[in-house]
Coordinates of C-alpha atoms in Angstrom, one line a residue:
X1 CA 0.0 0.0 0.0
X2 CA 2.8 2.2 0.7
X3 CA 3.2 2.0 -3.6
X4 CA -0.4 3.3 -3.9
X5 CA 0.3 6.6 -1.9
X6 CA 3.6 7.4 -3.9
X7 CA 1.7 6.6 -6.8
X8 CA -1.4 8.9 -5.5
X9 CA 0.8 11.6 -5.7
X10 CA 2.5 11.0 -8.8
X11 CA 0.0 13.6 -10.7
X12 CA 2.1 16.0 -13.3
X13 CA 3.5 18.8 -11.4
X14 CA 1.1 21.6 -11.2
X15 CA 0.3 24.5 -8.7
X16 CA -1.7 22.9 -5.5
X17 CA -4.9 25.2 -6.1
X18 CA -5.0 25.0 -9.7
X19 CA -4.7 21.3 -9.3
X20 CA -7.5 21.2 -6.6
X21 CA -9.7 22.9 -8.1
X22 CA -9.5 21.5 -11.7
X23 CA -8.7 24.4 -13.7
X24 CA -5.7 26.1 -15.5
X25 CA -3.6 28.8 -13.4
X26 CA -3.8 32.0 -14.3
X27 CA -1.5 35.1 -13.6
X28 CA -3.2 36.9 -10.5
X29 CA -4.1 40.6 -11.3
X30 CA -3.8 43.3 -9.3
X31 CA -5.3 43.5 -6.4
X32 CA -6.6 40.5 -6.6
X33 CA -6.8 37.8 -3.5
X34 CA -4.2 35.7 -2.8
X35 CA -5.1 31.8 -2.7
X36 CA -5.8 30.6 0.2
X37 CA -2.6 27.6 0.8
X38 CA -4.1 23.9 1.8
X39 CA -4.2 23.1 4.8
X40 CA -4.9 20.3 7.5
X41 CA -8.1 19.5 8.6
X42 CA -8.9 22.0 12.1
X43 CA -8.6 19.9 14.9
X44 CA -12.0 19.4 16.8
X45 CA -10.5 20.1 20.4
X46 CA -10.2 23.7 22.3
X47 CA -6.8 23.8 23.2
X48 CA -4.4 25.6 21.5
X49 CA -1.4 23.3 19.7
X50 CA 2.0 23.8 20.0
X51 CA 4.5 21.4 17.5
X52 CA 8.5 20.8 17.9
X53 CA 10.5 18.0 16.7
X54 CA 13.3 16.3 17.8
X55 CA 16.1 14.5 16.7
X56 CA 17.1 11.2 19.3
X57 CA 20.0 8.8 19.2
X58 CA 20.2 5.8 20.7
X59 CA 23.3 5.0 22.0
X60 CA 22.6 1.5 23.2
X61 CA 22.1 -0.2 19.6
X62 CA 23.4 -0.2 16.4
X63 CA 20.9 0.7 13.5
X64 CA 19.6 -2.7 12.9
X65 CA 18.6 -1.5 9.1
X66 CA 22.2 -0.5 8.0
X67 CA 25.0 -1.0 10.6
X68 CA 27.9 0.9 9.1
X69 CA 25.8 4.4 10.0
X70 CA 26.3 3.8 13.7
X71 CA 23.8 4.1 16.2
X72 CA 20.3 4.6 15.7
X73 CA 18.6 7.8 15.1
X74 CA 15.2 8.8 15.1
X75 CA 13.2 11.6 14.0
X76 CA 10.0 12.9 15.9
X77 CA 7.1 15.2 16.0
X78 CA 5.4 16.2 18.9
X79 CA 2.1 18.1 19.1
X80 CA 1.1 19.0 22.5
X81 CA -1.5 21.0 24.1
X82 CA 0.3 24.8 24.0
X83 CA -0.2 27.7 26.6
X84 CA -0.8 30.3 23.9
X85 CA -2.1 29.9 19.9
X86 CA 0.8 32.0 18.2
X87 CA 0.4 33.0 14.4
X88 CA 3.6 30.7 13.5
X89 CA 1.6 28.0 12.1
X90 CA 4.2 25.0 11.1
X91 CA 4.7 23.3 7.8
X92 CA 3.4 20.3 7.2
X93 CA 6.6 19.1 5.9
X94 CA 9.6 20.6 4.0
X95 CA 10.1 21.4 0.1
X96 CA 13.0 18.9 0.1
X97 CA 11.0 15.8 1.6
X98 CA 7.6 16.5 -0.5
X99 CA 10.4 16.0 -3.4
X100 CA 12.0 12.7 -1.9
X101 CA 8.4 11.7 -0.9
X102 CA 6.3 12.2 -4.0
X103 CA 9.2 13.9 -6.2
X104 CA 7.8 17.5 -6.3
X105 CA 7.5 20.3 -3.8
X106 CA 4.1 20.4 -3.7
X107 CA 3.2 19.2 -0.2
X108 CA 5.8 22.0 1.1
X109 CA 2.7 24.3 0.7
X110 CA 0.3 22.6 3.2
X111 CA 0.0 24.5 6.4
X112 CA -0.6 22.8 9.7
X113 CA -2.9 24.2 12.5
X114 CA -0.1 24.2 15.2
X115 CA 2.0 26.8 16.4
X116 CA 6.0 25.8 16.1
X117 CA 8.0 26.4 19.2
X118 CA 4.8 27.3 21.6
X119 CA 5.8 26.3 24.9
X120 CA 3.5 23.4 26.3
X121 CA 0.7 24.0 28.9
X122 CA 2.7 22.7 32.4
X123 CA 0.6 20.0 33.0
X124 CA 1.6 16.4 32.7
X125 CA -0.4 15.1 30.1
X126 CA -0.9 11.1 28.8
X127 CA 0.8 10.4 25.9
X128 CA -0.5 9.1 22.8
X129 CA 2.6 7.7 20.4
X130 CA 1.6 7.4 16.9
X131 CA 3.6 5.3 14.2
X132 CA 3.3 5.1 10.3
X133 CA 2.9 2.3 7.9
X134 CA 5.9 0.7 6.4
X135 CA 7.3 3.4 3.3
X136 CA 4.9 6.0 4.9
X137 CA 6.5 9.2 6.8
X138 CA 5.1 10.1 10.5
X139 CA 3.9 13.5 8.5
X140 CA 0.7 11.1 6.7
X141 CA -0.3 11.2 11.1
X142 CA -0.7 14.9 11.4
X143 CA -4.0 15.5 11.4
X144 CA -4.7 12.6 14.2
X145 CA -2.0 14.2 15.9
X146 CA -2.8 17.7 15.8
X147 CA -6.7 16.4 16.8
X148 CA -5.1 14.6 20.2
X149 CA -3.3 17.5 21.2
X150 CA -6.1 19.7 21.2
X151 CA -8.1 17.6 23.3
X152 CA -5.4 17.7 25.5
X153 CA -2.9 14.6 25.3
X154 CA 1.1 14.9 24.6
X155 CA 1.6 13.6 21.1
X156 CA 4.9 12.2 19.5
X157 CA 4.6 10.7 16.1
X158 CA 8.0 8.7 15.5
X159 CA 9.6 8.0 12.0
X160 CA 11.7 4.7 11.8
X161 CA 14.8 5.4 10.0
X162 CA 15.4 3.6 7.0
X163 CA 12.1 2.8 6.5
X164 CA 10.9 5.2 4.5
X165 CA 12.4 8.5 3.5
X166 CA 13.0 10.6 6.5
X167 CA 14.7 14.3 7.0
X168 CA 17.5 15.0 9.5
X169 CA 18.5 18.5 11.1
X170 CA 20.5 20.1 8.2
X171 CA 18.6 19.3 5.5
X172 CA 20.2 15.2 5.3
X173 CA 17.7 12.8 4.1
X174 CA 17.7 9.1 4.6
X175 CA 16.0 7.0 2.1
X176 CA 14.1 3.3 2.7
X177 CA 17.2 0.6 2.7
X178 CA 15.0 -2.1 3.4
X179 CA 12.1 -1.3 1.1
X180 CA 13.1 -3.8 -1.6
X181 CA 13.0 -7.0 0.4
X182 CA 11.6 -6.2 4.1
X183 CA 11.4 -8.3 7.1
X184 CA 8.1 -7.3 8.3
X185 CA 8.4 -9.7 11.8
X186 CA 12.1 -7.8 12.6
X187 CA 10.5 -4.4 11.7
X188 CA 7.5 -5.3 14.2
X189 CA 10.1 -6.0 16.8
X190 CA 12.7 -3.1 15.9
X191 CA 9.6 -1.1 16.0
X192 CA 8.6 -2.1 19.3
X193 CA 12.5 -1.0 20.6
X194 CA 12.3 2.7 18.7
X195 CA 9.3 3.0 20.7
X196 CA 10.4 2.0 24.1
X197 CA 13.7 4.0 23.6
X198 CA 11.2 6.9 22.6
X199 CA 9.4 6.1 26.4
X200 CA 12.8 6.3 27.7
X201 CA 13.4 9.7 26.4
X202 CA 9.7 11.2 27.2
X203 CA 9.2 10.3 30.7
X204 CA 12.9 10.7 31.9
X205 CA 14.0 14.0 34.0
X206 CA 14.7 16.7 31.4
X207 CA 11.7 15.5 28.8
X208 CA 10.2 18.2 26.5
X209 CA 7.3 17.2 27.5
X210 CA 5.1 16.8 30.6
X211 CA 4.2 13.5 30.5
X212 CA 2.0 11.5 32.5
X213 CA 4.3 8.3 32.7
X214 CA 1.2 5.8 33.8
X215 CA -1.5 7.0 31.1
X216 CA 0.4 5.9 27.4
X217 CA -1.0 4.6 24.6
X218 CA 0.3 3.5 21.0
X219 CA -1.4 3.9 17.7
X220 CA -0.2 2.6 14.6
X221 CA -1.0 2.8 10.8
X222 CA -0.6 -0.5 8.4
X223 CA 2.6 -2.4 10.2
X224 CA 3.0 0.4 12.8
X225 CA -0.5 -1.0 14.1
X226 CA 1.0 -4.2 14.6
X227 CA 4.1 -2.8 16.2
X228 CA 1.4 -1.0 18.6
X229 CA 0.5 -4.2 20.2
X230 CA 4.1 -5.7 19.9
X231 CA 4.9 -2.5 22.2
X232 CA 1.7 -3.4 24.3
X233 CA 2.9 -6.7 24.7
X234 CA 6.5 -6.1 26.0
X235 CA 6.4 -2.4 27.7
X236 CA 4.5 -2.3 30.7
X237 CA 4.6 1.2 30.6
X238 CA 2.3 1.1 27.6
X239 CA -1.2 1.0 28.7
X240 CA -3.0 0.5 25.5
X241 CA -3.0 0.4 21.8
X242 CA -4.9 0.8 18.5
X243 CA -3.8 -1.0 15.2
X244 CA -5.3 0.6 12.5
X245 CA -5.6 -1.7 9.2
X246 CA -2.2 -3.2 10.2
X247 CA -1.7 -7.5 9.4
X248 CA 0.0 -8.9 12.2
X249 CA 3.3 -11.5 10.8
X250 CA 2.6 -14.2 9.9
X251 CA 2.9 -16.2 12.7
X252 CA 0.9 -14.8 15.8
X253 CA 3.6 -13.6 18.4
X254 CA 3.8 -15.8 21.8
X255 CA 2.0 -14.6 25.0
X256 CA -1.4 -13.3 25.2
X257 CA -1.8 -9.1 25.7
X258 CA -3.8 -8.7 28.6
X259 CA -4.4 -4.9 28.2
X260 CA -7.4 -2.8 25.7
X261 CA -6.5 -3.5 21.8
X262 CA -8.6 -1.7 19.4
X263 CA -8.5 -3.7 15.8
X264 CA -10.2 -0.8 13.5
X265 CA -9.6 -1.7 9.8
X266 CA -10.9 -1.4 6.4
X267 CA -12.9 -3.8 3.9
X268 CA -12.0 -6.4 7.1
X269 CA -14.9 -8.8 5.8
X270 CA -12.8 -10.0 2.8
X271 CA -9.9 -11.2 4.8
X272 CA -10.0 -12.1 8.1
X273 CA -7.8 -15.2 8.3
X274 CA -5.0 -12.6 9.9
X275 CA -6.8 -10.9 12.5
X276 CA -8.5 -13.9 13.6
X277 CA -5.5 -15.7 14.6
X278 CA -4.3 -12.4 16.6
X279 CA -7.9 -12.1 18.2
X280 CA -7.8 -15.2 20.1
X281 CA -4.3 -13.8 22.1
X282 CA -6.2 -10.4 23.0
X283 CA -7.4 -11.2 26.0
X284 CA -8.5 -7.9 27.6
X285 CA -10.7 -5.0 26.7
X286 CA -10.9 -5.7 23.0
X287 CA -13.0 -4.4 20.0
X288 CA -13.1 -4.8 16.1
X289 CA -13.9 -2.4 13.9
X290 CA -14.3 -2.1 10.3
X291 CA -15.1 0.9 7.8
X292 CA -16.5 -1.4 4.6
X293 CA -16.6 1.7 2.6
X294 CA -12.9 3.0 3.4
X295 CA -9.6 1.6 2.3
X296 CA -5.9 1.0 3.8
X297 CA -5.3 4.6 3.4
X298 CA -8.5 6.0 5.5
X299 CA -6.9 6.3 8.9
X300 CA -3.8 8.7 7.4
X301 CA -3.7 12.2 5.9
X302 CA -3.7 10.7 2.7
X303 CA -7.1 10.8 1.8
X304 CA -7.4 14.3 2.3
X305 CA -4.7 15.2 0.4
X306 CA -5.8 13.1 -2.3
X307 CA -9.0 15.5 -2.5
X308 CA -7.3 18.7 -2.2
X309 CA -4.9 18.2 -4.9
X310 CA -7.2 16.0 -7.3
X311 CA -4.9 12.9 -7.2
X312 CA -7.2 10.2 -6.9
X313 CA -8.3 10.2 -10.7
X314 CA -4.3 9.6 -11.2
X315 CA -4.8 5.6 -9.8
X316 CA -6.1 3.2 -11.8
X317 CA -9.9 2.0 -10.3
X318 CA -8.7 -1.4 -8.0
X319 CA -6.1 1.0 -6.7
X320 CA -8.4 3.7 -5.7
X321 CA -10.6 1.2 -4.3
X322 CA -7.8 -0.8 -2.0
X323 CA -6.1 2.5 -0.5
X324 CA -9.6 4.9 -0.2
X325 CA -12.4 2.9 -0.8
X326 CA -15.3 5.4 -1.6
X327 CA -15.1 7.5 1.3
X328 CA -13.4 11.1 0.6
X329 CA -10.7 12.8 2.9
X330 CA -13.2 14.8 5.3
X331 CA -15.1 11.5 6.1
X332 CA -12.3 9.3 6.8
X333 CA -10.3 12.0 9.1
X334 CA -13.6 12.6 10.9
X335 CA -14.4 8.9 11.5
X336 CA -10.4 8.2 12.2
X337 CA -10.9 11.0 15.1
X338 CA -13.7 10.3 16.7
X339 CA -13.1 6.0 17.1
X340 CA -9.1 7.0 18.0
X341 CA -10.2 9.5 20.5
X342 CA -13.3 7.5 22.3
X343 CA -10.3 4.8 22.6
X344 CA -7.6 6.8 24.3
X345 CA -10.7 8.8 26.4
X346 CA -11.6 5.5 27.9
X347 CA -8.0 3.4 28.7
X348 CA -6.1 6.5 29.4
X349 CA -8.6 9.0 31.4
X350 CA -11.5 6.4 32.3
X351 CA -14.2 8.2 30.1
X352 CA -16.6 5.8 28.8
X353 CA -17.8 6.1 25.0
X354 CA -20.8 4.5 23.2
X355 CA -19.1 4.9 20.1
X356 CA -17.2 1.4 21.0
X357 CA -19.7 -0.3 22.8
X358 CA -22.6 -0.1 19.8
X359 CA -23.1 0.8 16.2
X360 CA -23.5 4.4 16.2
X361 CA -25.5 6.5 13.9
X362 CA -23.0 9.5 13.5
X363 CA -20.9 6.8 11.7
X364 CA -23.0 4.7 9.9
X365 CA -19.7 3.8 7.7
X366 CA -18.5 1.8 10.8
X367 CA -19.2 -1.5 11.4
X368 CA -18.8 -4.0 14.8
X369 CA -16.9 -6.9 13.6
X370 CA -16.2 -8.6 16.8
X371 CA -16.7 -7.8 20.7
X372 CA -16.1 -9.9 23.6

């Protein structure tokens, strides 16, 4: 699936608006309004959203991907709940990975709805750490990101190095080394380690965050859903975790997780055979969902960007069905939200939600696949 989004976005370069809105650019005149830039969906809580990232190495292992570059490093955004909204909103990602990424600038010219630099509200907050799909960047996270923080939860989206193309301070880029012929049961388990190292970091004296170290959660997209409940399974300081459309390896991991899994994937009916064999080793709080009209790419920015820069008519028709399915950008964040949210309300503050106990008819497009 990660081939579908790099092929979503291989439209012919053209100016974002123009290219959203169907027509041929013209030369402003005078006077005339500027565009207004794209920009990520407005998150749904109240507080104001601060962004910073940071750069970690981890001293205590060798990148497992590629050996001869030392030790590992690992890039991370975090969204947080700010004391102030400033007017510095952040980009949604830089000019030089939109090229690496999609190989034009174009995403460079998305705005996000987060100040860069505000200093976080004092505090602690639980964390909710959020991991990509294999090939995919943390950015494809933001909006689920961005929508956490304002309702008041410390965020840090990680990438894993060498997994898919991924900026460093000073403009360095490291592409996907294992892309070609990937292990996906080691990168469940080196996974698993870039997130407890990333624990380490966030809930040690000094963090830049103030993190309430018994409320943390882990939510992950395609294989960084799977890596969620590897993470489950072997942190205790992980209290919960959501995989979102991610296959588990092949063979079902040993030991039962006796903490809240949410399974909330996409056109679930037609294959099953994976899940199933996972379900039976859930043995705590434990729901499946299933969006029938979405696709592998609901539960990630890419949808919406899809339908801001008209890309979807760029895939062929089984394409657009496996990564979207018929549901449209606005939809798919929205429903993403709301399920991800009532989860992380309920395991990490103790706020009930009917959304996971029964069908509910603000989403009709999700479906109860299995409950205890």
């Amino acid at each position: 699936m990660a081939a579908a989004l790099l092929m979503a976005f291989a439209a012919p370069q053209m100016p974002a608006v123009a290219a959203a809105a169907g027509r041929v650019p013209e030369t402003p005149s005078a006077g005339a309004p500027a565009e207004v830039p794209p920009q990520v969906p407005a998150p749904t809580g109240k507080q104001p959203v601060g962004t910073r990232t940071l750069h970690l190495v981890d001293t205590s292992r060798p990148d497992p991907w590629k050996p001869a570059a030392g030790k590992r490093q690992l890039m991370v955004s975090l969204w947080y709940p700010a004391r102030h909204q400033g007017d510095r909103n952040a980009p949604f990602v830089s000019k030089e990975l939109s090229k690496q990424v999609i190989g034009k600038e174009d995403l460079a010219g998305i705005r996000t709805n987060s100040t860069l630099g505000a200093a976080p509200a004092r505090k602690p907050r639980p964390l909710v750490v959020l991991s990509p799909g294999f090939g995919m960047s943390r950015l494809t996270l933001t909006a689920l990101g961005e929508d956490l923080a304002s309702r008041g939860y410390a965020v840090a989206a990680v990438d894993h190095t060498y997994e898919a193309p991924v900026e460093f301070p000073g403009g360095r880029i490291e592409t996907c080394e294992i892309c070609a012929k990937p292990d996906m049961a080691a990168v469940v388990r080196n996974r698993a380690k870039d997130f407890s190292f990333l624990l380490d970091r966030l809930t040690a004296p000094g963090s830049p965050l103030a993190v309430d170290r018994d409320r943390i959660a882990v939510v992950g997209h395609s294989v960084g859903g799977a890596s969620a409940v590897e993470a489950l399974r072997g942190d205790k300081r992980v209290d919960a975790a959501v995989n979102l459309d991610g296959d588990f390896p092949v063979d079902p991991p040993a030991g039962a997780v006796n903490k809240p899994v949410l399974l909330f994937g996409a056109q679930r009916a037609g294959h099953m055979e994976n899940w199933n064999k996972n379900w039976q080793l859930l043995t705590g709080w434990k729901r499946w969902l299933d969006v029938p009209e979405g696709g592998h790419m609901t539960f990630t920015d890419v949808p919406w960007i899809a339908d801001r820069f008209a890309l979807r008519d760029q895939l062929p028709p089984d394409q657009v069905a496996g990564a979207y399915g018929s549901l449209h950008g606005t939809r798919s964040t929205a429903l993403t939200r709301a399920y991800v949210n009532a989860f992380v309300d309920r395991h990490l503050r103790g706020v009930p939600s009917p959304l996971l106990d029964r069908p509910s008819a603000a989403y009709p497009e999700v479906t109860f696949m299995k409950k205890p």
